[in-house]
Short mmCIF file of C-alpha atoms in Angstrom, two decimals:
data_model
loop_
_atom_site.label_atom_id
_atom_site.label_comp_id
_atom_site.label_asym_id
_atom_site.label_seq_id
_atom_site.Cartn_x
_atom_site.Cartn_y
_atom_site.Cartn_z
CA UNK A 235 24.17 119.81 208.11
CA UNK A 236 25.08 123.03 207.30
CA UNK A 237 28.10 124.50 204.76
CA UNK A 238 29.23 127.31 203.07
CA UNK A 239 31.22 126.93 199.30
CA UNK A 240 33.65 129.57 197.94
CA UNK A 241 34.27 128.83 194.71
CA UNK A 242 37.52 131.12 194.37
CA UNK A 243 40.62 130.16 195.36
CA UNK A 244 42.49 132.58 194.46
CA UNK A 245 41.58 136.30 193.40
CA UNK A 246 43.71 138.64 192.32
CA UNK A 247 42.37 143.04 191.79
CA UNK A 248 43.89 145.98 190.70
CA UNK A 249 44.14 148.76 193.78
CA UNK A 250 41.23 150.72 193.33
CA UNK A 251 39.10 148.22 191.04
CA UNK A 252 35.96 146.59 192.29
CA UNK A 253 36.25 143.27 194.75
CA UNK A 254 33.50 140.36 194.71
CA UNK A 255 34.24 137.32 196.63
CA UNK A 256 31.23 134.74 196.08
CA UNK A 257 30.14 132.17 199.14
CA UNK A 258 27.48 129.89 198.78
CA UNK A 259 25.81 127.86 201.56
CA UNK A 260 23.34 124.80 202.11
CA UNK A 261 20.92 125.22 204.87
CA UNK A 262 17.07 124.12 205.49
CA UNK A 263 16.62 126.94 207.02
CA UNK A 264 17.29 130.68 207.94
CA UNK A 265 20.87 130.85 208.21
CA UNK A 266 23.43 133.06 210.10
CA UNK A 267 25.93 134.27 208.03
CA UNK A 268 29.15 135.87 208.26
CA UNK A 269 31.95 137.45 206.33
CA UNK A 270 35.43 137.08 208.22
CA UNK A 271 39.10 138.49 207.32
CA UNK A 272 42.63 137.15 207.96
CA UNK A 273 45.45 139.44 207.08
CA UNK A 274 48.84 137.97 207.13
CA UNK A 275 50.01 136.76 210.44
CA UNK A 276 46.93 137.91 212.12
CA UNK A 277 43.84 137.03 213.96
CA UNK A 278 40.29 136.08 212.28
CA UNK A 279 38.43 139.89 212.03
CA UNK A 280 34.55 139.61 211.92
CA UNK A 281 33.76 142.36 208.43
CA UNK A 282 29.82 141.56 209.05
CA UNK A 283 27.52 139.53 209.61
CA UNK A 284 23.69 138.79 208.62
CA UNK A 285 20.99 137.15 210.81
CA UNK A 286 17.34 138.77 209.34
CA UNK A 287 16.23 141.63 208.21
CA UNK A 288 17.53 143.89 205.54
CA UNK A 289 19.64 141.73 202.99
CA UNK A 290 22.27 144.57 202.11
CA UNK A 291 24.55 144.07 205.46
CA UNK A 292 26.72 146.81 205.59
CA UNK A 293 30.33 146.09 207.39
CA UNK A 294 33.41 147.26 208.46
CA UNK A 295 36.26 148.64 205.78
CA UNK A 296 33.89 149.42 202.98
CA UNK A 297 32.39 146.02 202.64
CA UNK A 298 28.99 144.98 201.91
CA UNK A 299 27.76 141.32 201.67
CA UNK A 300 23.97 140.50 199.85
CA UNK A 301 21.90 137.84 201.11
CA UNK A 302 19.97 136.14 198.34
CA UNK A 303 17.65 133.05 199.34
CA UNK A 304 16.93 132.19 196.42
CA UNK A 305 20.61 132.01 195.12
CA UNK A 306 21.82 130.54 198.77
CA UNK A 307 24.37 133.18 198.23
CA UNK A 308 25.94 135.95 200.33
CA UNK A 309 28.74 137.52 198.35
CA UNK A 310 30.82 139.44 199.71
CA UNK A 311 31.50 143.42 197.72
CA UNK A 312 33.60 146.52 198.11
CA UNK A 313 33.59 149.02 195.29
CA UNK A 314 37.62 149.93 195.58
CA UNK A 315 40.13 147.74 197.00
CA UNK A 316 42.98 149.26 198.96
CA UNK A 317 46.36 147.57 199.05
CA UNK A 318 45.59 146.86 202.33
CA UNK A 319 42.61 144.70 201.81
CA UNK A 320 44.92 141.48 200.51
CA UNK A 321 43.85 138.69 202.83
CA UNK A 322 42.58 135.72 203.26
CA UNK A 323 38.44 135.97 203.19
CA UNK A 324 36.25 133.39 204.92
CA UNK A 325 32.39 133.06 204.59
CA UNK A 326 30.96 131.11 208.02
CA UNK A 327 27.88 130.04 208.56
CA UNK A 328 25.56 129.08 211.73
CA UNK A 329 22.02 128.89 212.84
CA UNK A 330 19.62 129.92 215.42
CA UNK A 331 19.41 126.27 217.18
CA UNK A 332 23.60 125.58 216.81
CA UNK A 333 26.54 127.65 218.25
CA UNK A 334 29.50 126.17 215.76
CA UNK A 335 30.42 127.97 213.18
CA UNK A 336 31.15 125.96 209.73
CA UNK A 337 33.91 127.93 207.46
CA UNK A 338 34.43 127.88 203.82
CA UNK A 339 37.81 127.11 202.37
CA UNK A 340 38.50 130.99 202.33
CA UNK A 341 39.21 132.95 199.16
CA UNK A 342 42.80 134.34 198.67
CA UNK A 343 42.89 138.16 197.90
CA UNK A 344 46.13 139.13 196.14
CA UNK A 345 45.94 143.41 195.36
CA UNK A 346 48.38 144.36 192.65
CA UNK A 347 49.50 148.09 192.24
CA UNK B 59 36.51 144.22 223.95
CA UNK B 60 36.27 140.65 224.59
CA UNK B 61 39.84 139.16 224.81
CA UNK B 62 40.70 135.34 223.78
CA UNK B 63 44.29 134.60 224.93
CA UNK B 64 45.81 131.69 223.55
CA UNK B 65 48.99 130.86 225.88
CA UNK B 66 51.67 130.21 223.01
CA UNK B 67 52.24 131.80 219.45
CA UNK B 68 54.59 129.07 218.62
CA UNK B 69 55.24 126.12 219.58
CA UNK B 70 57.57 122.93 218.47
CA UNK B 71 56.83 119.37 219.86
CA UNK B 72 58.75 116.39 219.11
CA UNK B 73 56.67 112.95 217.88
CA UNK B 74 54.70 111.34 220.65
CA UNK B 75 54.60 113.96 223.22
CA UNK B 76 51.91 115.15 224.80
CA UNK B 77 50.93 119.05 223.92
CA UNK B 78 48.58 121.08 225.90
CA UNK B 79 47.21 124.19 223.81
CA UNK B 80 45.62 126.92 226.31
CA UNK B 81 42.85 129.34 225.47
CA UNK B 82 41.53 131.80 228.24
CA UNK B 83 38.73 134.41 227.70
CA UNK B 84 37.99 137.44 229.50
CA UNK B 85 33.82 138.11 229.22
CA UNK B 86 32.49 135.34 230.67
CA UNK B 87 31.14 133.78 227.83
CA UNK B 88 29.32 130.26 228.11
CA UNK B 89 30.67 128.84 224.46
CA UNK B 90 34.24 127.87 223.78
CA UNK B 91 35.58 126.69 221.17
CA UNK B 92 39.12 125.09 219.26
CA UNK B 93 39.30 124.80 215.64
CA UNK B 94 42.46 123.87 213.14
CA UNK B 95 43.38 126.20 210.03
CA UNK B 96 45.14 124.37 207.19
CA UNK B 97 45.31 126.15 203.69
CA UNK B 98 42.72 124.88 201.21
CA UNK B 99 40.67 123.53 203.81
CA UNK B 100 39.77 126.82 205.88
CA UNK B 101 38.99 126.61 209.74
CA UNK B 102 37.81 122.88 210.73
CA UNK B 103 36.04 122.78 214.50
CA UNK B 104 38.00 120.21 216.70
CA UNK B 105 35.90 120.32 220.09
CA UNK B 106 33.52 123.05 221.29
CA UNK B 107 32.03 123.53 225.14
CA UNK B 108 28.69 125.17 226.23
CA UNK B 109 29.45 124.99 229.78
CA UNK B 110 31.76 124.15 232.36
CA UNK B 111 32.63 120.41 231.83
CA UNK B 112 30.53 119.91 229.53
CA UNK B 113 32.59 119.35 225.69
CA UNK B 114 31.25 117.98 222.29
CA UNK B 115 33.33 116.56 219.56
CA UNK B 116 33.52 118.60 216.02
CA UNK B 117 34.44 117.60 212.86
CA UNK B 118 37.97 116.47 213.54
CA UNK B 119 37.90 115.44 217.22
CA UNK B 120 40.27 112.08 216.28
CA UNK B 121 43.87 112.43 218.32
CA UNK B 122 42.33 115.36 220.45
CA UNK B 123 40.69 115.96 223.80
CA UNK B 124 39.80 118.88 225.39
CA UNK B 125 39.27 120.28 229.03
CA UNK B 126 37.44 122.92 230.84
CA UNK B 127 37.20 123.13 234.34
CA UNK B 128 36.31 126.95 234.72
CA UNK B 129 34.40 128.70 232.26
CA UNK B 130 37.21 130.87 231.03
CA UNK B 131 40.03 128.37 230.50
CA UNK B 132 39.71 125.54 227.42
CA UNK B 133 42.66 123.77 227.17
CA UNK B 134 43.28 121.54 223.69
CA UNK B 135 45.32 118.32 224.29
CA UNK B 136 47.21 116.41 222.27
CA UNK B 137 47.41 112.89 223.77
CA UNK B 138 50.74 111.71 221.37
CA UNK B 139 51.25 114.53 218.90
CA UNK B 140 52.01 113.42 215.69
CA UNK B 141 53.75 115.41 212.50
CA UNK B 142 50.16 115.35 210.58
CA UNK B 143 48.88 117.45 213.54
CA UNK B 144 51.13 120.20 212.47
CA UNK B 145 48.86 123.36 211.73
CA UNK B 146 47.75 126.66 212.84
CA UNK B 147 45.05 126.43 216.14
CA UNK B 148 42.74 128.71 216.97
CA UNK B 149 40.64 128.93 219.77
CA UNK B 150 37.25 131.56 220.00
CA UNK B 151 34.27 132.51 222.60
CA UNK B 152 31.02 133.07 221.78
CA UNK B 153 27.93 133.84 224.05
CA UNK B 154 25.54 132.10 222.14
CA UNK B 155 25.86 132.47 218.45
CA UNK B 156 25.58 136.27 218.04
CA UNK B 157 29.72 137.31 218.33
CA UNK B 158 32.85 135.19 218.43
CA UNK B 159 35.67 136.70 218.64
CA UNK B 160 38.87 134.16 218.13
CA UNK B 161 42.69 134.18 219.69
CA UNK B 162 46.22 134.90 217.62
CA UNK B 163 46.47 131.71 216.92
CA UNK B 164 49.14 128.93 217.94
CA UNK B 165 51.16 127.62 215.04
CA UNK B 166 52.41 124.56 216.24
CA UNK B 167 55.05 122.13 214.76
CA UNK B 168 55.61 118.70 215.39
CA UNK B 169 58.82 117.03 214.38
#
């Protein structure tokens, strides 16, 4: 089966420091991934999302999320956080053959001034 | 933009009643799905369908059933709520597995 693991709980950035959430998953094979974002009181927001290709996936709001095989990783980057960007982060994966989506715990993005 | 309407954005049901949670999308997609969000454990998939009557259980299916009878409408049903059902439910659309796009959200209490 598949799953995703994000080891942080809780993170918590200066505004205009650098963000790196970490997810890592378990699958045999090649793996959908995708980077989702929850502000408060708010709907699930896709930020990107990676199914082949180039590795660097470019998203939404400044993000950028790596795909590494050989880590099982797809973390999650953005070079200077904006107040704005405190929210609850979830890394999801699927797969070609299966139309669930399996969600990590979520990390917890607190931005301080 | 596809649209996933979930009926309620609060709701408060007393012990043993039964609850019906609706979801309705607009772009004809084939997949629908209802998950739960608690904190610390992220978004846990309930029931899913890939067609018209057709459902499969999730993770968490126990206390739950589901219904779809047109291809927009899902409806989540809970057959004697109870207080550990409490939680935040979302319901999304897919068509296939390349976009989901997920409802508000129902937060609903049981008491």
């Amino acid at each position: 089966a598949q799953s995703v693991t994000q080891p942080d709980i809780h993170i918590t950035v200066s505004e205009g420091a650098s963000l790196e959430l970490r997810c890592n998953y378990s699958y045999g094979a090649t793996p959908y991934l995708f980077w989702y974002v929850q502000s408060p009181g708010q709907g699930l927001q896709l930020l990107l999302k990676y199914f082949s290709g180039d590795t660097l996936v470019q998203g939404i709001k400044g993000f950028e999320a790596e795909f590494k095989r050989s880590q099982s990783s797809f973390n999650l980057r953005k070079p200077s956080v904006h107040w704005s960007d405190a929210a609850e982060y979830y890394c999801v994966i699927t797969s070609n053959d299966d139309y669930k989506l399996s969600f990590g715990a979520g990390t917890t993005v607190t931005v301080r001034a | 933009d596809v649209k996933v309407t979930q009926s309620s954005r609060y709701l408060v049901k007393r012990t043993g009643e039964k609850v019906f949670l609706e979801c309705v999308q607009d772009m004809d997609h084939e997949n629908m799905f209802w998950y739960r969000q608690d904190p610390g454990l992220g978004l846990r998939l309930i029931y899913f369908s890939y067609d018209v009557k057709m459902k499969e259980k999730g993770d968490i299916p126990e206390g739950y059933s589901v219904s779809r009878e047109k291809k927009e409408r899902f409806s989540l049903i809970l057959e004697s709520a109870s207080t550990n059902q409490t939680s935040m439910y979302l319901c999304a659309s897919s068509q296939y597995n390349y976009g989901y796009t997920f409802g508000s959200g129902t937060r609903l209490t049981v008491v």
